[in-house]
Coordinates of C-alpha atoms in Angstrom, one line a residue:
Chain A
M1 CA 0.3 0.0 0.2
I2 CA 1.1 3.8 -0.7
R3 CA 0.2 6.3 1.8
V4 CA 1.4 9.8 1.1
V5 CA 0.9 12.3 4.2
E6 CA 0.2 16.4 3.4
L7 CA 3.7 15.9 0.7
S8 CA 5.1 18.7 0.4
R9 CA 8.2 19.6 -2.4
R10 CA 9.6 23.2 -3.5
Y11 CA 12.2 23.8 -5.8
G12 CA 13.8 26.7 -5.2
P13 CA 11.1 29.7 -4.2
V14 CA 7.8 27.4 -6.5
V15 CA 6.1 25.5 -4.6
A16 CA 5.7 22.3 -6.3
L17 CA 3.6 19.7 -3.8
D18 CA 1.4 21.9 -1.3
R19 CA 0.4 18.6 1.0
I20 CA -1.5 16.1 -0.8
S21 CA -2.6 13.2 0.7
F22 CA -3.8 10.4 -0.7
T23 CA -3.3 6.2 -0.5
V24 CA -3.5 3.9 -2.8
E25 CA -4.3 0.3 -2.0
P26 CA -3.0 -2.8 -3.8
G27 CA -4.7 -3.6 -7.5
E28 CA -5.4 -0.2 -8.1
V29 CA -4.7 1.6 -11.3
L30 CA -4.2 5.4 -10.1
G31 CA -4.2 7.9 -13.3
F32 CA -2.0 11.3 -12.0
L33 CA -4.4 13.6 -13.8
G34 CA -2.8 17.7 -14.2
P35 CA -1.6 20.0 -17.2
N36 CA 2.3 20.1 -17.3
G37 CA 4.2 21.9 -13.9
A38 CA 0.8 20.9 -11.7
G39 CA 2.8 18.5 -9.2
K40 CA 2.5 15.0 -11.1
T41 CA 6.4 14.1 -11.9
T42 CA 6.9 15.6 -8.5
T43 CA 4.8 13.1 -6.8
M44 CA 6.2 10.1 -9.2
K45 CA 10.7 11.1 -8.2
I46 CA 9.5 10.9 -4.6
L47 CA 7.7 7.9 -4.2
T48 CA 10.9 6.0 -6.2
G49 CA 12.6 8.0 -4.1
V50 CA 14.6 10.1 -6.6
L51 CA 14.1 13.4 -5.0
A52 CA 13.6 14.0 -1.1
P53 CA 10.1 14.6 0.0
G54 CA 10.0 18.1 1.3
G55 CA 7.5 17.9 3.4
G56 CA 5.3 15.3 4.7
E57 CA 6.0 11.7 4.2
A58 CA 5.7 9.0 1.5
R59 CA 5.4 4.9 2.3
I60 CA 5.3 2.6 0.3
D61 CA 4.4 -0.7 2.4
G62 CA 5.4 1.2 5.9
R63 CA 8.4 1.6 4.7
A64 CA 9.5 5.3 4.1
A65 CA 10.2 6.5 0.1
D66 CA 13.5 6.9 1.0
G67 CA 15.9 6.6 -2.4
R68 CA 19.4 4.7 -0.8
D69 CA 17.2 2.2 0.8
G70 CA 17.7 -0.9 -1.4
E71 CA 14.9 -2.9 -0.7
F72 CA 12.2 -0.3 -0.7
R73 CA 13.8 0.2 -4.6
G74 CA 13.7 -3.1 -5.3
R75 CA 9.9 -3.5 -5.3
L76 CA 9.1 -0.2 -7.8
G77 CA 9.5 -0.1 -11.1
Y78 CA 10.1 3.1 -12.7
L79 CA 9.3 4.7 -15.6
P80 CA 10.4 8.4 -17.2
E81 CA 8.9 10.9 -19.0
S82 CA 10.8 9.9 -22.6
A83 CA 11.9 6.9 -21.0
P84 CA 15.9 7.3 -21.3
A85 CA 17.8 3.9 -21.7
Y86 CA 21.3 3.9 -23.1
P87 CA 20.9 4.5 -27.2
E88 CA 23.8 2.5 -28.0
M89 CA 23.2 -0.8 -26.7
R90 CA 20.7 -3.8 -28.5
V91 CA 18.0 -4.1 -26.4
G92 CA 18.5 -7.9 -25.0
D93 CA 22.0 -6.6 -24.2
Y94 CA 20.4 -3.8 -22.5
L95 CA 18.1 -5.6 -21.0
R96 CA 20.2 -8.2 -19.2
F97 CA 22.4 -6.4 -17.8
V98 CA 19.4 -4.0 -16.2
A99 CA 18.6 -7.4 -15.2
R100 CA 22.0 -7.3 -13.3
A101 CA 22.3 -4.4 -12.1
R102 CA 18.7 -5.0 -10.1
G103 CA 20.5 -7.8 -8.5
I104 CA 19.2 -10.7 -10.3
R105 CA 21.1 -13.6 -10.2
R106 CA 23.3 -14.5 -13.5
R107 CA 21.0 -18.0 -13.9
D108 CA 17.5 -15.8 -12.9
V109 CA 18.3 -12.9 -15.8
A110 CA 17.4 -14.8 -19.1
P111 CA 13.9 -16.0 -18.2
A112 CA 13.6 -12.9 -16.0
V113 CA 14.1 -10.7 -20.0
A114 CA 12.5 -13.0 -21.9
R115 CA 9.2 -12.5 -19.8
A116 CA 9.4 -8.9 -19.0
V117 CA 9.6 -8.7 -23.0
E118 CA 6.9 -11.1 -23.6
R119 CA 5.0 -9.1 -21.4
V120 CA 5.5 -5.6 -23.6
G121 CA 5.6 -7.6 -26.7
L122 CA 9.8 -6.5 -27.6
G123 CA 10.4 -10.1 -29.4
P124 CA 11.3 -8.8 -32.4
M125 CA 13.4 -5.6 -31.5
L126 CA 16.0 -8.5 -29.3
R127 CA 19.0 -7.5 -31.2
R128 CA 17.8 -4.2 -32.3
E129 CA 19.9 -1.5 -30.8
I130 CA 17.5 1.1 -28.8
R131 CA 18.5 4.5 -31.1
A132 CA 17.2 2.8 -33.9
L133 CA 13.9 2.4 -32.3
S134 CA 10.7 4.0 -33.0
K135 CA 9.5 6.3 -30.4
G136 CA 7.1 3.5 -29.9
Y137 CA 8.9 0.9 -28.9
R138 CA 11.5 2.9 -27.3
Q139 CA 8.7 3.6 -25.0
R140 CA 8.4 -0.5 -24.5
V141 CA 11.8 -0.4 -24.2
G142 CA 11.8 1.7 -20.6
L143 CA 8.3 -0.4 -19.2
A144 CA 10.3 -3.3 -19.6
Q145 CA 13.4 -2.0 -17.9
S146 CA 11.2 -0.9 -15.1
L147 CA 9.7 -4.9 -14.7
V148 CA 12.1 -6.5 -15.2
H149 CA 12.7 -7.4 -11.9
D150 CA 8.4 -8.5 -11.8
P151 CA 8.1 -5.5 -9.0
P152 CA 4.8 -5.1 -7.3
I153 CA 4.2 -1.4 -7.8
L154 CA 4.8 0.3 -11.0
I155 CA 5.9 3.9 -11.7
L156 CA 5.6 5.6 -15.1
D157 CA 5.7 9.0 -16.0
E158 CA 3.5 9.9 -18.9
P159 CA 4.1 6.5 -20.5
T160 CA 2.2 7.3 -23.8
S161 CA 3.2 10.3 -24.5
G162 CA 4.7 11.4 -27.7
L163 CA 2.9 8.3 -29.4
D164 CA 1.4 7.8 -32.3
P165 CA -2.4 6.2 -31.7
N166 CA -1.7 2.8 -32.2
Q167 CA 0.7 2.8 -29.9
V168 CA -1.5 4.8 -27.6
L169 CA -3.9 1.9 -27.4
G170 CA -1.1 -0.5 -27.8
I171 CA 0.6 0.8 -23.9
R172 CA -2.9 2.2 -22.6
A173 CA -4.0 -2.2 -23.2
L174 CA -0.6 -3.1 -21.7
I175 CA -1.4 -1.4 -18.3
R176 CA -4.5 -1.8 -17.9
E177 CA -2.8 -5.9 -18.1
L178 CA -0.4 -5.0 -15.6
G179 CA -3.6 -3.1 -13.6
R180 CA -4.4 -7.0 -12.7
T181 CA -1.5 -8.2 -11.3
K182 CA 0.5 -4.9 -9.9
T183 CA -0.5 -1.2 -8.2
V184 CA 0.3 0.9 -11.1
I185 CA 0.8 4.6 -11.0
F186 CA 0.6 6.4 -14.2
S187 CA 0.1 10.4 -15.1
S188 CA -1.2 11.8 -18.7
H189 CA -2.8 14.9 -19.4
V190 CA -5.1 13.1 -21.3
M191 CA -8.9 12.7 -19.7
A192 CA -9.7 9.9 -22.2
E193 CA -6.6 8.6 -21.6
V194 CA -7.1 7.9 -17.9
Q195 CA -11.0 7.5 -17.8
A196 CA -10.2 4.1 -19.8
V197 CA -7.5 2.7 -18.2
A198 CA -7.2 3.8 -14.6
T199 CA -8.9 2.1 -11.4
R200 CA -9.1 5.7 -9.7
V201 CA -7.7 9.7 -10.9
I202 CA -6.5 11.8 -8.7
I203 CA -5.9 15.7 -10.2
L204 CA -3.8 17.3 -9.6
H205 CA -3.4 21.5 -10.2
R206 CA -0.7 23.9 -8.9
G207 CA 1.3 21.3 -6.2
R208 CA -2.7 20.2 -5.1
I209 CA -5.8 17.4 -5.0
V210 CA -8.2 19.5 -6.9
A211 CA -10.6 15.6 -7.2
D212 CA -9.6 12.0 -5.9
G213 CA -12.4 9.2 -7.1
A214 CA -13.2 6.3 -9.6
P215 CA -13.1 8.5 -13.3
A216 CA -16.7 8.4 -13.5
E217 CA -16.8 10.9 -11.3
L218 CA -15.0 12.8 -12.4
G219 CA -16.7 14.0 -16.0
D220 CA -19.8 16.2 -15.5
G221 CA -22.4 13.0 -15.9
G222 CA -22.4 13.9 -20.5
R223 CA -24.4 17.5 -19.3
R224 CA -22.9 19.5 -22.6
S225 CA -24.2 18.1 -25.4
L226 CA -23.5 19.7 -29.2
I227 CA -26.7 19.4 -31.7
R228 CA -27.2 19.9 -35.3
A229 CA -30.4 20.0 -36.9
G230 CA -32.0 21.0 -40.0
G231 CA -35.0 23.4 -41.5
L232 CA -34.1 25.6 -38.2
P233 CA -32.0 28.3 -38.2
P234 CA -28.9 27.5 -35.7
A235 CA -30.0 31.5 -33.3
A236 CA -34.0 30.6 -33.3
L237 CA -32.8 26.4 -32.7
A238 CA -30.5 27.5 -29.6
E239 CA -33.4 29.7 -28.7
R240 CA -35.7 26.8 -28.2
L241 CA -34.0 24.8 -26.8
G242 CA -32.7 27.2 -23.8
G243 CA -36.9 27.8 -23.1
L244 CA -36.7 24.1 -22.0
P245 CA -36.8 23.4 -18.5
E246 CA -34.2 20.3 -18.5
V247 CA -31.9 22.7 -20.2
A248 CA -30.2 25.4 -18.8
G249 CA -27.7 27.5 -21.4
A250 CA -28.2 26.8 -25.7
R251 CA -25.4 29.0 -27.0
V252 CA -24.9 28.7 -30.9
V253 CA -21.8 27.3 -31.6
D254 CA -19.5 26.4 -34.5
G255 CA -21.4 23.7 -36.4
G256 CA -25.0 23.6 -34.1
V257 CA -25.9 24.5 -30.5
E258 CA -23.9 23.2 -27.3
L259 CA -26.6 22.6 -24.5
E260 CA -26.0 22.9 -20.9
A261 CA -28.0 20.1 -19.0
A262 CA -30.4 21.9 -16.5
A263 CA -29.1 17.9 -14.2
D264 CA -29.5 15.4 -16.0
G265 CA -27.6 15.4 -19.4
D266 CA -29.7 12.7 -21.5
A267 CA -33.1 14.0 -19.6
A268 CA -32.1 17.1 -21.9
R269 CA -31.2 15.0 -24.4
A270 CA -34.1 13.6 -24.7
A271 CA -36.7 17.4 -24.6
A272 CA -34.1 18.4 -27.4
A273 CA -34.3 15.6 -29.5
R274 CA -39.0 16.7 -29.1
A275 CA -38.4 20.0 -29.4
V276 CA -36.6 20.2 -33.1
V277 CA -39.1 17.7 -33.9
E278 CA -41.9 19.3 -32.9
G279 CA -40.7 22.6 -34.2
G280 CA -40.8 21.1 -37.5
G281 CA -37.3 20.7 -37.9
E282 CA -35.0 17.7 -38.4
L283 CA -32.9 16.6 -35.8
L284 CA -29.2 15.3 -37.7
E285 CA -27.3 15.1 -34.9
L286 CA -26.8 15.1 -31.5
R287 CA -24.2 14.0 -28.8
P288 CA -23.1 14.7 -25.8
L289 CA -19.6 16.4 -25.7
A290 CA -16.4 14.9 -23.8
A291 CA -15.7 17.3 -20.8
D292 CA -11.6 17.9 -21.7
L293 CA -9.2 18.8 -18.6
E294 CA -10.3 22.8 -19.6
A295 CA -13.7 22.8 -18.3
I296 CA -13.2 20.0 -15.2
F297 CA -10.1 22.2 -14.0
Q298 CA -12.7 25.9 -14.8
R299 CA -15.3 23.7 -12.6
L300 CA -12.9 22.2 -10.5
T301 CA -11.1 24.9 -9.7
S302 CA -13.3 28.2 -9.7
G303 CA -15.3 26.2 -7.2
A304 CA -18.6 25.6 -9.1
P305 CA -20.5 22.5 -8.8
Chain B
M1 CA 29.7 -7.2 -8.0
K2 CA 26.6 -4.3 -8.9
A3 CA 29.8 -2.2 -9.3
L4 CA 30.8 -4.4 -12.0
T5 CA 28.3 -4.5 -14.0
I6 CA 28.4 -1.4 -14.1
A7 CA 31.8 -1.1 -14.9
R8 CA 31.4 -4.1 -17.7
R9 CA 28.7 -1.7 -19.4
E10 CA 30.9 1.8 -19.6
V11 CA 34.1 -0.7 -21.0
S12 CA 31.6 -2.0 -23.8
S13 CA 30.1 1.0 -24.2
Y14 CA 33.2 3.1 -25.5
F15 CA 33.6 0.3 -28.1
D16 CA 29.6 0.8 -28.8
L17 CA 30.0 4.7 -29.0
P18 CA 32.8 4.9 -30.5
I19 CA 35.2 6.9 -28.1
A20 CA 38.1 4.0 -27.9
Y21 CA 38.7 3.7 -31.1
V22 CA 39.1 7.3 -31.2
V23 CA 40.2 8.2 -27.6
L24 CA 42.9 4.8 -27.5
P25 CA 44.1 5.8 -30.9
A26 CA 45.5 9.7 -30.5
F27 CA 46.8 8.9 -27.4
L28 CA 49.1 6.7 -28.4
I29 CA 50.1 8.5 -31.8
L30 CA 50.8 11.5 -29.2
S31 CA 52.9 9.9 -27.2
G32 CA 54.7 8.0 -30.4
L33 CA 55.3 12.0 -32.0
Y34 CA 56.4 12.7 -28.5
V35 CA 59.0 9.7 -27.7
F36 CA 60.2 9.3 -31.3
V37 CA 60.2 12.9 -33.2
L38 CA 60.2 15.9 -30.7
Q39 CA 62.6 14.0 -28.0
P40 CA 63.9 11.3 -30.6
F41 CA 65.3 8.8 -28.1
F42 CA 68.0 7.5 -30.4
L43 CA 70.0 10.8 -30.8
V44 CA 70.3 11.3 -27.2
G45 CA 72.1 7.7 -27.3
R46 CA 71.0 6.7 -24.5
A47 CA 68.6 3.9 -23.6
T48 CA 65.2 5.4 -21.7
L49 CA 61.6 6.1 -21.5
R50 CA 61.9 9.2 -19.4
P51 CA 60.7 11.6 -22.4
F52 CA 57.1 9.5 -22.3
F53 CA 57.4 10.3 -18.3
E54 CA 57.9 13.0 -18.6
F55 CA 54.7 13.8 -22.1
A56 CA 52.1 11.1 -20.5
P57 CA 51.3 13.1 -17.2
F58 CA 50.3 15.9 -19.6
I59 CA 49.1 14.5 -22.3
F60 CA 46.6 12.7 -19.5
T61 CA 45.6 15.8 -18.7
L62 CA 43.2 15.6 -21.8
F63 CA 42.8 12.0 -22.0
V64 CA 41.7 11.8 -18.3
P65 CA 38.6 14.0 -18.7
A66 CA 37.9 12.4 -22.8
I67 CA 37.1 9.6 -21.1
T68 CA 34.8 10.7 -18.3
M69 CA 33.2 13.4 -19.7
R70 CA 30.4 12.0 -20.6
L71 CA 30.1 9.5 -17.3
F72 CA 27.9 10.9 -15.6
A73 CA 26.8 14.5 -18.1
E74 CA 25.4 12.2 -20.4
E75 CA 23.4 10.3 -17.9
R76 CA 21.7 13.8 -16.4
R77 CA 21.0 15.2 -20.2
S78 CA 19.8 12.4 -20.7
G79 CA 17.1 12.1 -17.7
N80 CA 18.9 8.0 -18.0
L81 CA 20.0 9.1 -14.0
E82 CA 16.9 9.0 -12.8
V83 CA 16.4 5.2 -13.8
L84 CA 19.3 4.6 -11.7
L85 CA 18.6 6.4 -9.1
T86 CA 15.4 3.9 -8.9
W87 CA 17.8 0.7 -9.3
P88 CA 19.0 -1.1 -6.0
V89 CA 22.6 0.4 -6.7
G90 CA 23.8 2.6 -4.0
D91 CA 25.7 6.1 -4.9
L92 CA 28.4 4.9 -4.1
A93 CA 28.5 1.5 -6.0
L94 CA 27.4 2.9 -9.3
V95 CA 30.3 5.9 -8.7
I96 CA 32.8 3.2 -8.3
G97 CA 31.4 0.6 -11.8
K98 CA 31.8 4.1 -13.8
F99 CA 35.3 4.5 -12.8
L100 CA 36.1 1.1 -13.1
G101 CA 35.3 1.2 -16.4
A102 CA 36.6 4.6 -17.5
F103 CA 40.2 2.3 -15.5
A104 CA 39.7 -0.2 -17.3
L105 CA 40.1 1.8 -20.6
L106 CA 43.1 3.8 -19.2
A107 CA 44.9 0.6 -18.7
L108 CA 44.2 -0.7 -21.6
A109 CA 45.8 2.5 -23.2
L110 CA 48.4 2.1 -20.7
A111 CA 48.9 -1.2 -22.1
L112 CA 49.0 -0.4 -25.4
T113 CA 52.7 1.6 -25.3
L114 CA 54.1 -1.5 -23.8
P115 CA 55.7 -1.3 -26.9
F116 CA 57.8 1.5 -26.0
P117 CA 59.6 -0.1 -23.4
L118 CA 60.3 -3.3 -25.1
A119 CA 61.5 -1.0 -28.4
V120 CA 63.4 0.8 -26.2
G121 CA 64.6 -2.4 -23.8
A122 CA 65.6 -5.0 -27.5
I123 CA 67.9 -2.2 -29.2
G124 CA 70.0 -0.3 -25.9
D125 CA 70.2 -1.7 -22.2
L126 CA 67.1 -0.4 -20.7
D127 CA 66.7 0.1 -16.8
W128 CA 63.7 -1.7 -15.7
G129 CA 63.2 -0.3 -12.6
P130 CA 61.9 3.0 -13.3
V131 CA 59.8 1.4 -16.6
I132 CA 57.8 -0.5 -13.8
G133 CA 57.4 2.9 -11.0
G134 CA 56.6 4.7 -14.0
Y135 CA 54.0 3.0 -15.0
L136 CA 52.7 2.5 -12.0
G137 CA 52.9 5.7 -10.9
L138 CA 51.2 6.3 -14.6
M139 CA 48.4 4.1 -13.3
L140 CA 48.1 6.2 -9.4
L141 CA 48.8 9.4 -11.3
G142 CA 45.3 8.7 -14.2
G143 CA 43.7 6.9 -11.3
A144 CA 43.1 10.3 -9.5
Y145 CA 42.4 12.2 -12.5
L146 CA 39.8 9.6 -13.9
A147 CA 38.3 10.6 -9.7
I148 CA 38.1 13.8 -10.5
G149 CA 36.8 14.0 -14.1
L150 CA 34.2 11.8 -12.9
L151 CA 33.2 14.4 -9.9
V152 CA 33.0 17.0 -12.0
S153 CA 31.1 15.0 -14.8
A154 CA 28.4 14.5 -12.1
L155 CA 27.5 18.3 -11.6
T156 CA 27.0 18.9 -14.7
H157 CA 24.4 17.9 -17.6
N158 CA 27.4 18.9 -20.6
Q159 CA 29.5 16.9 -21.5
I160 CA 31.5 20.3 -23.3
I161 CA 31.6 21.8 -19.3
A162 CA 33.0 18.7 -18.0
F163 CA 35.5 18.1 -20.0
I164 CA 37.2 21.5 -20.0
G165 CA 36.6 21.7 -16.1
G166 CA 37.9 17.9 -15.4
F167 CA 41.3 19.2 -17.6
A168 CA 41.0 22.6 -16.6
V169 CA 41.9 21.3 -12.3
C170 CA 43.6 17.9 -13.4
F171 CA 46.1 20.7 -16.0
T172 CA 46.3 22.8 -12.6
L173 CA 47.2 20.2 -10.1
Y174 CA 49.5 18.8 -12.7
V175 CA 51.4 22.3 -12.9
A176 CA 51.3 23.4 -8.9
G177 CA 54.4 21.4 -8.6
K178 CA 56.8 23.0 -11.6
A179 CA 55.5 26.5 -9.9
L180 CA 57.0 25.8 -6.8
P181 CA 59.8 28.9 -7.5
L182 CA 56.6 31.4 -8.0
V183 CA 55.0 30.6 -4.8
P184 CA 56.0 32.5 -1.5
P185 CA 57.9 30.3 0.4
A186 CA 55.1 30.2 2.8
L187 CA 53.1 28.4 -0.1
A188 CA 55.8 26.4 -1.2
P189 CA 55.0 23.1 1.3
W190 CA 51.7 23.3 0.6
L191 CA 51.9 23.3 -2.6
E192 CA 54.2 21.0 -2.8
A193 CA 52.2 18.3 -0.6
I194 CA 48.6 18.4 -3.3
S195 CA 51.3 18.6 -7.0
F196 CA 50.5 16.0 -8.6
D197 CA 53.5 15.9 -10.5
R198 CA 56.2 15.7 -7.9
R199 CA 54.4 12.1 -6.7
F200 CA 54.3 11.4 -9.5
A201 CA 57.9 11.9 -10.6
G202 CA 59.5 10.1 -7.6
I203 CA 57.2 6.9 -8.6
A204 CA 58.4 7.6 -11.2
R205 CA 62.4 7.3 -10.2
G206 CA 61.7 4.4 -9.7
V207 CA 61.3 4.7 -6.0
V208 CA 58.2 3.3 -4.7
D209 CA 57.0 5.6 -1.9
L210 CA 53.9 4.2 0.5
R211 CA 53.4 7.6 1.1
D212 CA 52.9 8.7 -2.7
V213 CA 50.8 5.8 -3.2
A214 CA 49.1 6.8 0.2
F215 CA 48.5 10.2 -1.8
F216 CA 46.7 9.1 -5.1
V217 CA 44.9 5.6 -3.1
S218 CA 43.2 9.1 -0.6
A219 CA 42.3 11.3 -4.5
I220 CA 40.7 8.4 -5.6
A221 CA 38.7 7.4 -2.8
V222 CA 38.2 11.7 -2.1
G223 CA 37.2 12.4 -5.5
L224 CA 34.7 9.0 -5.3
G225 CA 33.2 9.5 -2.1
L226 CA 32.3 13.4 -3.1
C227 CA 31.3 12.3 -6.4
A228 CA 28.7 9.9 -5.0
E229 CA 27.8 12.9 -1.8
V230 CA 26.8 14.6 -4.8
L231 CA 24.7 12.2 -6.5
T232 CA 23.1 11.3 -2.9
A233 CA 22.7 15.5 -2.7
R234 CA 20.7 16.0 -6.3
R235 CA 17.7 13.9 -4.0
W236 CA 17.4 17.7 -2.0
R237 CA 17.7 19.6 -5.1

């Protein structure tokens, strides 16, 4: 179990983390969400012992996060942002080196490397030099590095940043898979990614936790929708929909009218569909708008419900 | 044991990168030019390797920072140091591993100069005492330079700065002994005590004084210890 209590950290005068507290139970897949500079990486570096806490404490299975504690280091796997490795090494040589440096006994190295390679799907690349790999495969090398010793806890800093859409899906599936047997903490600034992968989300903003809960709770329940209709000019449509009791607001946007539900998003959409048809228009498109991170931040940090 | 794992990787990286194929020939060619062209021992008419042992401490001030400059600076630049710091390898073991890897390259460079004494010994009557002392001295002096180069490399993420910084410190310690006549008499004993050149000259005469050996071994230990401290201190940065 990971327990973080009143953790703070500054870099000179800059406050990176301001007394954050949370716990992570075994088997959780926790997504840290937040814009750059929110404190995600700092939290992860403290959890891995790369940085010392400034105040408060971070404990993993009761052991203080301390980079000088070898036992502690053995329980963790860490993938920093940009997945650094030694570009001149071949993938297989690199992973064997990591296994040896990790203290895996000589005769256990080959099976450990084979298992990590199998898990991340690096099989065909073993003899390639790391510098010759695509970004997606380099990310997999970093992941294999983080799990060659089969740690119970994985900490992954922006594991999908800079990857193409297919690679992103591959890494997400891998994280979900790993989450079945391990505690995983990863960071991202993509809301949809965290919703797709995490069992729990912590949103950080300016070094503070602004939300902590299941991914579904953190969306806005699909309260905003986009509607496009034929036969009704957008201004008239907006006016008509704005008068519905289920709708709190309607405004003309690029591509149609955006609805803000008074309470339930589905109820608002049902009412809007009826209103379009009854008004003599043709309903062409009606869909809930995904809550983007910006909107969630605005909601969470402005104090509105 | 983990230090040896680190050291082995460093050695293969020297050949993969391929730093070793540039640095080793450069060292051998420069040493050869000095010994056979600038100080042609054929003309001196005596079978001695003294020109080599006078030149090597100087060329080491360039050669050693060239092999240490990337050791930590590059790890910092690439962000890989953070990966290393999460492995169960102690900071000191990491530093010792890098040192041993670089020391292996230095030892290889020196081994490749063995044809010099063998050739000279074949032609004339070579006194092997100063030769053995000279090589021992170069290993110790080179080791101390390596520890300094490693320390400077841990302080920056820029290899050029690591190189220039390492060269500046090594060169200053190298000339410290030669500056003796120029400094106030009160400073002279201090300067002499830290002069790498003086210590080395003693050993290279074939007189292996334990105090000189202990001096270099201590310099290595202090350099590596400080380097490990620099890594540890980064956690509080």
